[in-house]
mmCIF file of C-alpha atoms in Angstrom:
data_model
loop_
_atom_site.group_PDB
_atom_site.id
_atom_site.type_symbol
_atom_site.label_atom_id
_atom_site.label_comp_id
_atom_site.label_asym_id
_atom_site.label_seq_id
_atom_site.Cartn_x
_atom_site.Cartn_y
_atom_site.Cartn_z
ATOM 1 C CA UNK L 1 -26.892 36.348 -12.636
ATOM 2 C CA UNK L 2 -26.577 39.713 -10.414
ATOM 3 C CA UNK L 3 -24.992 37.622 -6.671
ATOM 4 C CA UNK L 4 -23.029 35.002 -8.397
ATOM 5 C CA UNK L 5 -21.219 38.307 -10.464
ATOM 6 C CA UNK L 6 -20.775 39.403 -6.284
ATOM 7 C CA UNK L 7 -19.954 36.634 -4.990
ATOM 8 C CA UNK L 8 -17.438 36.152 -7.908
ATOM 9 C CA UNK L 9 -15.935 39.303 -7.026
ATOM 10 C CA UNK L 10 -16.230 38.945 -2.598
ATOM 11 C CA UNK L 11 -14.653 35.708 -3.232
ATOM 12 C CA UNK L 12 -11.764 37.295 -5.369
ATOM 13 C CA UNK L 13 -12.097 34.325 -7.143
ATOM 14 C CA UNK L 14 -8.303 33.347 -8.938
ATOM 15 C CA UNK L 15 -6.478 32.260 -12.387
ATOM 16 C CA UNK L 16 -5.552 29.904 -9.151
ATOM 17 C CA UNK L 17 -8.831 29.593 -7.028
ATOM 18 C CA UNK L 18 -11.119 30.177 -10.245
ATOM 19 C CA UNK L 19 -15.310 31.321 -10.711
ATOM 20 C CA UNK L 20 -16.708 27.767 -11.686
ATOM 21 C CA UNK L 21 -20.028 27.689 -13.959
ATOM 22 C CA UNK L 22 -21.871 26.945 -16.082
ATOM 23 C CA UNK L 23 -23.101 28.634 -19.296
ATOM 24 C CA UNK L 24 -24.520 28.436 -23.000
ATOM 25 C CA UNK L 25 -23.373 29.828 -26.436
ATOM 26 C CA UNK L 26 -24.032 33.142 -25.937
ATOM 27 C CA UNK L 27 -21.961 33.272 -23.450
ATOM 28 C CA UNK L 28 -23.519 35.278 -21.778
ATOM 29 C CA UNK L 29 -23.284 34.879 -18.077
ATOM 30 C CA UNK L 30 -19.244 35.153 -18.432
ATOM 31 C CA UNK L 31 -19.352 38.463 -20.651
ATOM 32 C CA UNK L 32 -21.699 40.222 -17.156
ATOM 33 C CA UNK L 33 -18.618 38.580 -15.057
ATOM 34 C CA UNK L 34 -16.218 40.363 -17.135
ATOM 35 C CA UNK L 35 -18.365 43.282 -17.248
ATOM 36 C CA UNK L 36 -18.239 43.392 -13.681
ATOM 37 C CA UNK L 37 -14.693 43.656 -13.367
ATOM 38 C CA UNK L 38 -14.203 40.086 -13.090
ATOM 39 C CA UNK L 39 -10.570 38.677 -14.107
ATOM 40 C CA UNK L 40 -11.372 36.963 -17.205
ATOM 41 C CA UNK L 41 -8.235 34.347 -15.623
ATOM 42 C CA UNK L 42 -9.943 34.576 -12.695
ATOM 43 C CA UNK L 43 -13.243 32.811 -14.249
ATOM 44 C CA UNK L 44 -13.999 28.854 -15.803
ATOM 45 C CA UNK L 45 -17.011 28.402 -17.351
ATOM 46 C CA UNK L 46 -18.047 25.099 -18.062
ATOM 47 C CA UNK L 47 -20.262 23.455 -20.807
ATOM 48 C CA UNK L 48 -19.878 19.070 -22.610
ATOM 49 C CA UNK L 49 -20.291 20.406 -25.284
ATOM 50 C CA UNK L 50 -16.791 21.190 -27.917
ATOM 51 C CA UNK L 51 -18.686 23.114 -29.995
ATOM 52 C CA UNK L 52 -20.361 25.701 -27.375
ATOM 53 C CA UNK L 53 -16.920 25.942 -25.174
ATOM 54 C CA UNK L 54 -15.693 27.149 -28.155
ATOM 55 C CA UNK L 55 -18.385 29.761 -29.408
ATOM 56 C CA UNK L 56 -17.062 31.313 -25.790
ATOM 57 C CA UNK L 57 -13.979 31.560 -26.263
ATOM 58 C CA UNK L 58 -14.886 33.576 -29.138
ATOM 59 C CA UNK L 59 -17.483 35.854 -27.788
ATOM 60 C CA UNK L 60 -14.676 36.099 -24.933
ATOM 61 C CA UNK L 61 -11.182 35.643 -26.259
ATOM 62 C CA UNK L 62 -10.253 35.426 -23.049
ATOM 63 C CA UNK L 63 -11.126 33.595 -21.415
ATOM 64 C CA UNK L 64 -10.498 29.790 -21.352
ATOM 65 C CA UNK L 65 -14.729 26.735 -21.523
ATOM 66 C CA UNK L 66 -13.917 23.327 -20.117
ATOM 67 C CA UNK L 67 -15.765 21.171 -22.177
ATOM 68 C CA UNK L 68 -17.149 19.393 -18.801
ATOM 69 C CA UNK L 69 -20.026 18.327 -16.470
ATOM 70 C CA UNK L 70 -19.863 21.059 -14.065
ATOM 71 C CA UNK L 71 -20.574 17.240 -11.294
ATOM 72 C CA UNK L 72 -17.972 15.117 -12.193
ATOM 73 C CA UNK L 73 -15.638 18.304 -11.911
ATOM 74 C CA UNK L 74 -16.350 19.326 -9.356
ATOM 75 C CA UNK L 75 -16.765 16.077 -7.340
ATOM 76 C CA UNK L 76 -12.807 15.558 -9.055
ATOM 77 C CA UNK L 77 -11.599 18.158 -7.428
ATOM 78 C CA UNK L 78 -9.490 18.700 -4.937
ATOM 79 C CA UNK L 79 -10.487 20.328 -1.429
ATOM 80 C CA UNK L 80 -10.803 23.800 -2.125
ATOM 81 C CA UNK L 81 -9.767 24.076 -5.988
ATOM 82 C CA UNK L 82 -12.259 26.356 -6.824
ATOM 83 C CA UNK L 83 -13.272 29.804 -5.835
ATOM 84 C CA UNK L 84 -16.448 29.662 -5.672
ATOM 85 C CA UNK L 85 -19.199 27.539 -7.953
ATOM 86 C CA UNK L 86 -22.460 27.406 -9.366
ATOM 87 C CA UNK L 87 -23.875 24.205 -10.001
ATOM 88 C CA UNK L 88 -27.106 26.190 -12.450
ATOM 89 C CA UNK L 89 -28.995 22.429 -12.290
ATOM 90 C CA UNK L 90 -32.032 22.774 -14.148
ATOM 91 C CA UNK L 91 -31.632 20.588 -16.159
ATOM 92 C CA UNK L 92 -30.867 17.599 -13.726
ATOM 93 C CA UNK L 93 -33.462 15.681 -11.057
ATOM 94 C CA UNK L 94 -32.545 16.492 -8.036
ATOM 95 C CA UNK L 95 -33.131 12.880 -7.395
ATOM 96 C CA UNK L 96 -30.131 12.186 -9.547
ATOM 97 C CA UNK L 97 -27.635 14.824 -6.838
ATOM 98 C CA UNK L 98 -26.055 13.523 -4.634
ATOM 99 C CA UNK L 99 -24.678 17.095 -3.050
ATOM 100 C CA UNK L 100 -22.421 15.955 -0.643
ATOM 101 C CA UNK L 101 -19.468 14.579 -3.779
ATOM 102 C CA UNK L 102 -19.635 18.770 -4.700
ATOM 103 C CA UNK L 103 -18.850 20.586 -1.562
ATOM 104 C CA UNK L 104 -15.403 19.739 -0.943
ATOM 105 C CA UNK L 105 -14.484 21.780 -4.314
ATOM 106 C CA UNK L 106 -15.096 25.833 -3.590
ATOM 107 C CA UNK L 107 -16.215 27.892 0.100
ATOM 108 C CA UNK L 108 -19.260 29.477 -1.185
ATOM 109 C CA UNK L 109 -21.305 27.595 -4.126
ATOM 110 C CA UNK L 110 -24.899 28.675 -5.313
ATOM 111 C CA UNK L 111 -27.282 25.869 -6.382
ATOM 112 C CA UNK L 112 -30.203 26.442 -8.643
ATOM 113 C CA UNK L 113 -32.836 23.784 -9.802
ATOM 114 C CA UNK L 114 -35.675 23.994 -11.812
ATOM 115 C CA UNK L 115 -39.502 21.927 -10.762
ATOM 116 C CA UNK L 116 -41.486 21.565 -13.527
ATOM 117 C CA UNK L 117 -44.034 20.312 -12.318
ATOM 118 C CA UNK L 118 -43.125 19.834 -8.608
ATOM 119 C CA UNK L 119 -43.354 22.082 -5.480
ATOM 120 C CA UNK L 120 -41.177 24.227 -5.455
ATOM 121 C CA UNK L 121 -40.293 25.019 -1.157
ATOM 122 C CA UNK L 122 -40.180 20.669 -1.136
ATOM 123 C CA UNK L 123 -37.365 20.691 -3.346
ATOM 124 C CA UNK L 124 -35.623 23.479 -1.393
ATOM 125 C CA UNK L 125 -36.643 21.878 2.368
ATOM 126 C CA UNK L 126 -34.420 17.916 0.582
ATOM 127 C CA UNK L 127 -31.677 20.815 -0.844
ATOM 128 C CA UNK L 128 -30.614 22.646 2.447
ATOM 129 C CA UNK L 129 -31.665 19.374 4.317
ATOM 130 C CA UNK L 130 -28.893 17.891 1.830
ATOM 131 C CA UNK L 131 -26.303 20.233 2.792
ATOM 132 C CA UNK L 132 -27.232 21.210 6.218
ATOM 133 C CA UNK L 133 -26.367 17.438 6.473
ATOM 134 C CA UNK L 134 -23.258 17.922 4.833
ATOM 135 C CA UNK L 135 -22.526 21.401 7.733
ATOM 136 C CA UNK L 136 -23.160 23.595 4.686
ATOM 137 C CA UNK L 137 -24.217 26.474 6.127
ATOM 138 C CA UNK L 138 -27.107 28.340 3.636
ATOM 139 C CA UNK L 139 -26.489 31.589 3.019
ATOM 140 C CA UNK L 140 -29.184 32.231 1.205
ATOM 141 C CA UNK L 141 -32.224 30.594 -0.269
ATOM 142 C CA UNK L 142 -35.539 32.070 -2.357
ATOM 143 C CA UNK L 143 -37.751 30.627 -5.061
ATOM 144 C CA UNK L 144 -39.228 31.318 -8.130
ATOM 145 C CA UNK L 145 -42.801 30.756 -9.085
ATOM 146 C CA UNK L 146 -44.092 31.990 -12.352
ATOM 147 C CA UNK L 147 -45.270 31.605 -16.408
ATOM 148 C CA UNK L 148 -43.526 32.027 -19.278
ATOM 149 C CA UNK L 149 -44.786 30.179 -21.387
ATOM 150 C CA UNK L 150 -45.448 27.718 -19.163
ATOM 151 C CA UNK L 151 -45.241 26.808 -15.289
ATOM 152 C CA UNK L 152 -41.343 27.825 -14.328
ATOM 153 C CA UNK L 153 -40.816 27.535 -11.114
ATOM 154 C CA UNK L 154 -36.842 27.164 -9.734
ATOM 155 C CA UNK L 155 -34.967 27.501 -6.277
ATOM 156 C CA UNK L 156 -31.797 29.497 -5.163
ATOM 157 C CA UNK L 157 -29.699 28.187 -2.173
ATOM 158 C CA UNK L 158 -26.388 29.899 -1.285
ATOM 159 C CA UNK L 159 -24.560 27.763 0.885
ATOM 160 C CA UNK L 160 -21.663 28.069 2.404
ATOM 161 C CA UNK L 161 -17.981 25.114 3.849
ATOM 162 C CA UNK L 162 -19.001 25.895 8.583
ATOM 163 C CA UNK L 163 -15.562 26.941 9.799
ATOM 164 C CA UNK L 164 -15.575 24.537 12.047
ATOM 165 C CA UNK L 165 -16.206 21.582 8.901
ATOM 166 C CA UNK L 166 -13.139 23.160 7.169
ATOM 167 C CA UNK L 167 -10.795 22.911 10.200
ATOM 168 C CA UNK L 168 -11.968 18.783 11.074
ATOM 169 C CA UNK L 169 -11.111 18.850 6.695
ATOM 170 C CA UNK L 170 -7.361 19.975 7.521
ATOM 171 C CA UNK L 171 -7.125 18.541 10.810
ATOM 172 C CA UNK L 172 -8.209 14.988 9.207
ATOM 173 C CA UNK L 173 -5.945 15.744 6.036
ATOM 174 C CA UNK L 174 -2.654 16.395 7.591
ATOM 175 C CA UNK L 175 -3.062 13.644 10.758
ATOM 176 C CA UNK L 176 -5.198 10.547 7.788
#
């Protein structure tokens, strides 16, 4: 969470290009971002549940929560619609996640995957491979293996659209 807060500040997210992320009924990430000095208008928490979105908005009155699936939202976004996006995919089977469909929405993306019952390093390798194949630059990656009641293994990867990929996309959009 602290890294995401740092990225949001560094990317200078705005109301026009907000930070997009999943949040829960306690609005923990939104509260952290606000505490770190992020502009409430630059934040776009996302949750599938309208009742959870209302809880987030009641906890953080100046923040509007979007009711949607974060992957669907990102896939349908225009190029560079967001300042940064954190795909916290702990409840998603990575095999069902089509990473290449999500990458155009922001320059910097963060991914968190849950790896219960799966070797963490294999999941990380698969995610990094998919990102590099899509011409993303890996800017950070880490593994967490531990136990908290039951096995909890997580993969974290941050990527950035490479400059040449972005330039080629803009050129293609202008000429295409």
